[in-house]
XYZ file of C-alpha atoms in Angstrom:
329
model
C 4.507 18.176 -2.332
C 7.080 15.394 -2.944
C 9.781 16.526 -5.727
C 9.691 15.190 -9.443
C 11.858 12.209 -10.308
C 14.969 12.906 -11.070
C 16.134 12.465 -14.842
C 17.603 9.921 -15.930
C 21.412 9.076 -15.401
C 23.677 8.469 -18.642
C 23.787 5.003 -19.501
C 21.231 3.794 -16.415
C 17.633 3.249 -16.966
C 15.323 5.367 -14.152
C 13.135 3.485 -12.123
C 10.950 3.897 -9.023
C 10.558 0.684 -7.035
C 6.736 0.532 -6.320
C 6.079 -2.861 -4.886
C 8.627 -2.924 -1.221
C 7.719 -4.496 1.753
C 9.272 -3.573 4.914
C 9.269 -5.098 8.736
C 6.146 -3.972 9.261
C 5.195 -6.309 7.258
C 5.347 -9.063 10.056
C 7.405 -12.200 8.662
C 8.329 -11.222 5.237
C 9.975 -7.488 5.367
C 13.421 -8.444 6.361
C 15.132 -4.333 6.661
C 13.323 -1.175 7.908
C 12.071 1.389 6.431
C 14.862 4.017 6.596
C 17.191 1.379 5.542
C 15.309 0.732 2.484
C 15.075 4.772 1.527
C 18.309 5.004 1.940
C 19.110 2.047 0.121
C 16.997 3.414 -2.964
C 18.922 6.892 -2.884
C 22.701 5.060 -3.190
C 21.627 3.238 -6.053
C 20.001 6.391 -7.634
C 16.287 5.543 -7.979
C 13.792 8.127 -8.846
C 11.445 6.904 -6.158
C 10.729 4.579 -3.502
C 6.655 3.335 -2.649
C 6.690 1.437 0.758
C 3.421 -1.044 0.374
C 3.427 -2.817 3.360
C 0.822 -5.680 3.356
C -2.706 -4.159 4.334
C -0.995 -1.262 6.285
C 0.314 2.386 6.112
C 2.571 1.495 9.870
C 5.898 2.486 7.907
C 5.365 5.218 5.803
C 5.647 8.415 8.683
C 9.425 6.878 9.165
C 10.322 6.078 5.598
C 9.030 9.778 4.416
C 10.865 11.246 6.975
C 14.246 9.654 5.716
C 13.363 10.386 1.885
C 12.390 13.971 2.946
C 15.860 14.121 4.191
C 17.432 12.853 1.375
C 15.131 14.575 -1.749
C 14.061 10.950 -2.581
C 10.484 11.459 -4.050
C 8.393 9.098 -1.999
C 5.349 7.485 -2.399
C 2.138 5.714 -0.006
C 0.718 2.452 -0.891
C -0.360 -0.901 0.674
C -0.145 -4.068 -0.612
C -3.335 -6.456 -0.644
C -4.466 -10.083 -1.245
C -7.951 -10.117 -1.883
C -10.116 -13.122 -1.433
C -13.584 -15.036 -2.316
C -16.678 -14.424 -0.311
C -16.061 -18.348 -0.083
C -12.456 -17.496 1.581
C -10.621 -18.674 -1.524
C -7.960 -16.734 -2.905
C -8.769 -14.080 -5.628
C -6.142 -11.986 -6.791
C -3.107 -9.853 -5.574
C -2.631 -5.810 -5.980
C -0.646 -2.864 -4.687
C -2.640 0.573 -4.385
C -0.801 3.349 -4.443
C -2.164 7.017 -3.054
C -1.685 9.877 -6.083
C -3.294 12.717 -3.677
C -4.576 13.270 -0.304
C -7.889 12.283 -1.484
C -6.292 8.791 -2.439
C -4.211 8.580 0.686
C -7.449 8.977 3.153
C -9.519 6.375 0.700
C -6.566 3.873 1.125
C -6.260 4.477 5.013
C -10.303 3.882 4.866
C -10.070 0.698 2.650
C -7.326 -0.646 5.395
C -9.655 -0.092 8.353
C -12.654 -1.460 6.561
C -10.242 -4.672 6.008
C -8.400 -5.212 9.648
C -12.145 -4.344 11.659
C -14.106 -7.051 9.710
C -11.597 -9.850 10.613
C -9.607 -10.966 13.933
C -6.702 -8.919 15.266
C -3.695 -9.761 13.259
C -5.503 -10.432 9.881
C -7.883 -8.603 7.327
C -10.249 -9.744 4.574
C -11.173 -7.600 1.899
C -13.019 -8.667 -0.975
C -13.268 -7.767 -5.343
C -16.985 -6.776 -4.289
C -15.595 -4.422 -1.294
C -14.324 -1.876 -4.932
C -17.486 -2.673 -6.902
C -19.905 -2.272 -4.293
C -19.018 -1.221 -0.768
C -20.594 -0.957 2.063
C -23.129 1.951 2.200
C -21.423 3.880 4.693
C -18.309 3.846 2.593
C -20.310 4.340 -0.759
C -17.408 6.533 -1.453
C -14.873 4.357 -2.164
C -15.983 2.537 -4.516
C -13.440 1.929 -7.094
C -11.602 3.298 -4.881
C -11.053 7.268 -6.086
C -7.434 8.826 -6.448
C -5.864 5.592 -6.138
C -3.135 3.178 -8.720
C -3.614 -0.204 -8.887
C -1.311 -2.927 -9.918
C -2.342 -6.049 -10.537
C 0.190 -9.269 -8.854
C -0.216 -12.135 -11.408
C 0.845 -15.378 -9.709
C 3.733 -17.120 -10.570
C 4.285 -19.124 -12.689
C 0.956 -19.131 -13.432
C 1.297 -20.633 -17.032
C -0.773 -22.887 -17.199
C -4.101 -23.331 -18.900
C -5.593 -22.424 -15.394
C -3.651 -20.079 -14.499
C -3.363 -17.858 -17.563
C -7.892 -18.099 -17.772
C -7.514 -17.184 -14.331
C -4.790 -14.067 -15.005
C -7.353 -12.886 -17.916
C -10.071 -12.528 -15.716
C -8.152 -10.601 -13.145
C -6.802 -8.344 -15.661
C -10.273 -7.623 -16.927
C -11.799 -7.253 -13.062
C -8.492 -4.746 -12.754
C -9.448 -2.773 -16.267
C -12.804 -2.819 -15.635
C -12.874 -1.196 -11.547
C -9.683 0.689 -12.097
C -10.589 2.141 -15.319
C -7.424 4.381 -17.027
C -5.170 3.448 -13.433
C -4.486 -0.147 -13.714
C -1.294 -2.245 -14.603
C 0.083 -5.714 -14.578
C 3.337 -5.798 -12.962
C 5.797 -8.213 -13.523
C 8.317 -9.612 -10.922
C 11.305 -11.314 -12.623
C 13.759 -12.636 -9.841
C 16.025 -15.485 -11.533
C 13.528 -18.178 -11.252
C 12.958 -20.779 -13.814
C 10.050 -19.935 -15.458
C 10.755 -16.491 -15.906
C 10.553 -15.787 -19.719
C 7.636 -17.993 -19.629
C 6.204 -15.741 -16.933
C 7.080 -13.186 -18.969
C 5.793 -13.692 -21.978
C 2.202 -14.356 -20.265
C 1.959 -11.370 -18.651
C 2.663 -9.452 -21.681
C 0.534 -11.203 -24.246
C -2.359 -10.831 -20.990
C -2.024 -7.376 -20.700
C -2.018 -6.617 -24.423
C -5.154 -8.609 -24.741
C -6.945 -6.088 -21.652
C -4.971 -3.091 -23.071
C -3.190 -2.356 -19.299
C 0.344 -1.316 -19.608
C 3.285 -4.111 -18.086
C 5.041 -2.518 -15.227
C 8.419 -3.422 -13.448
C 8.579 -4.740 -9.820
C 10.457 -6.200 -7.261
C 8.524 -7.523 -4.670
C 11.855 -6.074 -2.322
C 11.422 -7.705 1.307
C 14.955 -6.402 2.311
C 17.612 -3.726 0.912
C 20.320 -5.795 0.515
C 21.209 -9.221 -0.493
C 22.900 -9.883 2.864
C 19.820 -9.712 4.760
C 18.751 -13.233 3.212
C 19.241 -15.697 6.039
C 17.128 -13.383 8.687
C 14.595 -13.459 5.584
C 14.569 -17.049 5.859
C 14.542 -16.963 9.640
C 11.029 -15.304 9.405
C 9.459 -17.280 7.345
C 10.563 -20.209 9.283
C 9.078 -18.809 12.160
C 5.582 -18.006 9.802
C 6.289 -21.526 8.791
C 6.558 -23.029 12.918
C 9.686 -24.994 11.531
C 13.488 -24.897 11.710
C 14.645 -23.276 8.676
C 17.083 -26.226 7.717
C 13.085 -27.927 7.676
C 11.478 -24.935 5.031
C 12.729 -26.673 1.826
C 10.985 -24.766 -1.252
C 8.938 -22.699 1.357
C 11.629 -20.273 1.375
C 12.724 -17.736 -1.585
C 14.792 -19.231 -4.286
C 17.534 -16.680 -4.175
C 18.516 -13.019 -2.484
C 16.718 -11.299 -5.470
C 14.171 -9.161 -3.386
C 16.870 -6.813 -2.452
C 16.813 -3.416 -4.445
C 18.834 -3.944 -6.901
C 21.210 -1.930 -9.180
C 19.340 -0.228 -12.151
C 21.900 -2.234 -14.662
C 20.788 -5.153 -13.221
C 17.396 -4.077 -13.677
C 18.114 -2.624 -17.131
C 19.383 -6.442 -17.974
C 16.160 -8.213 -16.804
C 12.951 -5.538 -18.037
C 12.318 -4.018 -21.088
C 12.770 0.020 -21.352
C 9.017 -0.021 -21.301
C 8.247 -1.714 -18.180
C 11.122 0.528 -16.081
C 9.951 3.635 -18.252
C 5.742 2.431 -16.340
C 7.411 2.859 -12.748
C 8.460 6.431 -13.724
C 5.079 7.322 -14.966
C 3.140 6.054 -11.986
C 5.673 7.956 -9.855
C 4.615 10.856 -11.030
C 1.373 10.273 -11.242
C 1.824 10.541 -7.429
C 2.369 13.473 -5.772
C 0.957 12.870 -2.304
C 3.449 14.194 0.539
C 2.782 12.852 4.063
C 3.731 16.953 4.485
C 0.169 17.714 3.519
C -1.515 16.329 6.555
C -2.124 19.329 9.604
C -4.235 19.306 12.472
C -7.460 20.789 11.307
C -9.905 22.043 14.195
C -13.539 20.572 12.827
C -16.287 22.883 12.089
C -18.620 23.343 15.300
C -22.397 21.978 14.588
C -23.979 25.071 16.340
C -27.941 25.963 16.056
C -28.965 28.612 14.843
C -29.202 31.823 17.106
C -26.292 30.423 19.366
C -22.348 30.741 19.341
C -20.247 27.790 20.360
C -19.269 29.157 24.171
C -24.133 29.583 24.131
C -24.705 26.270 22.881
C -21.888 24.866 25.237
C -23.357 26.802 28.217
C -26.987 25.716 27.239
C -26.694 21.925 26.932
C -24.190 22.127 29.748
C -27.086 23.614 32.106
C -29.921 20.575 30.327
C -27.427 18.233 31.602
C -27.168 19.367 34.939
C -30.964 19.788 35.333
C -31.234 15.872 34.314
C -28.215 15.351 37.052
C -29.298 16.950 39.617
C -33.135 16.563 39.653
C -33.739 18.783 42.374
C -32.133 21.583 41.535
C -28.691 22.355 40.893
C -26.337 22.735 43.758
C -24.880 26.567 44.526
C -21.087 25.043 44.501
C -22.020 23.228 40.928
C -23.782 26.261 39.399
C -20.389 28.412 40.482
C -18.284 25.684 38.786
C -20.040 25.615 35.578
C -19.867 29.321 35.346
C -16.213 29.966 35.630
């Protein structure tokens, strides 16, 4: 089991970065995995989630280099969900609190990358409301955090009906698990962001979180950011204009920074969902699965018997002396 977070330092907010995207996250995450885990412990956090974008690829390395260094670590994936029409619906990050969660979310990625071409996924609101029948099970999606990615700015008449009736699709599927996070990076509608989210989520009752959408664990690690999305992009990055980021704020940052941007209660939210998560990677062994043996029979009978059916269908006209010898030793 992962350790507790940490208390808090004197003077310095905790926090647990939950929304960090790493290079397995092809074209955004700009720093590997390690490098962000060991970016989190120098700056003190209490825990570090790696949500890669519809994928767990990262999370065996970065739990190896938090094991290493006591940083409590946590699974989740990041996901954008879209219309049965292929319009966009909404953004969330799921985060695994137990093994139970943690083979649900592996199941809700493979449901998503086999229904669409190699390279992509699709996964739909419906696919936590009703899924399909051989994965009745996760519906809602059991043992699992969800936070909720309101668009940005996304303060307009549109966009805040449209943020309501996320927030209510969130409250009403994730039921006593869902929040609204909110990513504040030095853009220009930032208090105006803010002040949406939080009348939103007081509207639906779901708690405001603090994020960082990190795609890299230091500032300096900007222009290869750039470089990939101007390769996403198929343009020179002198060409991207406002496609790329505004700034180097999706770096982990220092928790005074962070203390100067959120309010207590939105940094106090990533400390509770941390340890509402106590998954450990550590948990998973090799389990030998139970033998489906009829009655009357032990595994090495059964084995012997359907061994012998098979040969008699193989060999038709008896079975050869040298085959018979073979099968018995």
């Amino acid at each position: 089991m992962p350790s507790s977070p940490s208390p808090p330092a004197p003077g310095l907010p905790d926090y647990a970065e939950l929304f960090c995207l790493s290079n397995f996250t092809f074209l955004q995450g700009a720093s590997h995995a390690e490098e962000l885990v060991e970016c989190a412990v120098k700056l003190g956090y209490s825990a570090l989630a790696l949500t890669d974008e519809c994928s767990l690829a990262g999370v065996v390395r970065a739990h190896a280099q938090a094991k290493k260094a006591a940083l409590p670590f946590i699974v989740g994936a990041h996901f954008h969900l879209t219309h049965p029409d292929g319009g966009a619906a909404l953004s969330l990050v799921l985060l695994a609190q137990n093994r139970e969660g943690y083979g649900n979310l592996a199941e809700l990625i493979t449901l998503a990358r086999t229904r669409s071409e190699k390279g992509t996924y699709r996964l739909m609101p419906a696919d936590f409301n009703a899924p399909p029948a051989a994965l009745a099970h996760l519906k809602q999606l059991p043992d699992c955090l969800a936070i909720l990615l309101p668009a940005y700015p996304g303060h307009d008449e549109a966009g805040v009906e449209r943020l309501h009736a996320q927030a209510a699709w969130m409250a009403a599927t994730f039921p006593g698990r869902a929040w609204i996070g909110l990513n504040l990076l030095h853009r220009a509608f930032d208090e105006v962001h803010r002040a949406t989210i939080e009348d939103v989520a007081w509207q639906h009752a779901l708690p405001v979180v603090a994020l960082g959408h990190v795609v890299m664990h230091v500032r300096s690690r900007k222009p290869l950011q750039d470089t990939l999305t101007a390769i996403g992009i198929g343009k020179p990055v002198a060409e991207c204009g406002y496609r790329l980021a505004q700034n180097a704020e999706q770096h982990l940052r220092a928790r005074l920074r962070l203390a100067n941007l959120y309010a207590p209660e939105a940094l106090a939210e990533t400390i509770r969902i941390a340890r509402l998560c106590t998954f450990s990677l550590d948990e998973l062994r090799y389990e030998y699965p139970n033998e489906v043996v009829p009655a009357g029979h032990t595994a090495a009978s059964y084995l012997r018997s359907e061994t012998y059916i098979g040969a008699h269908r193989r060999f038709g006209d008896g079975i050869p002396a040298t085959v018979q010898a073979q099968l018995e030793h």
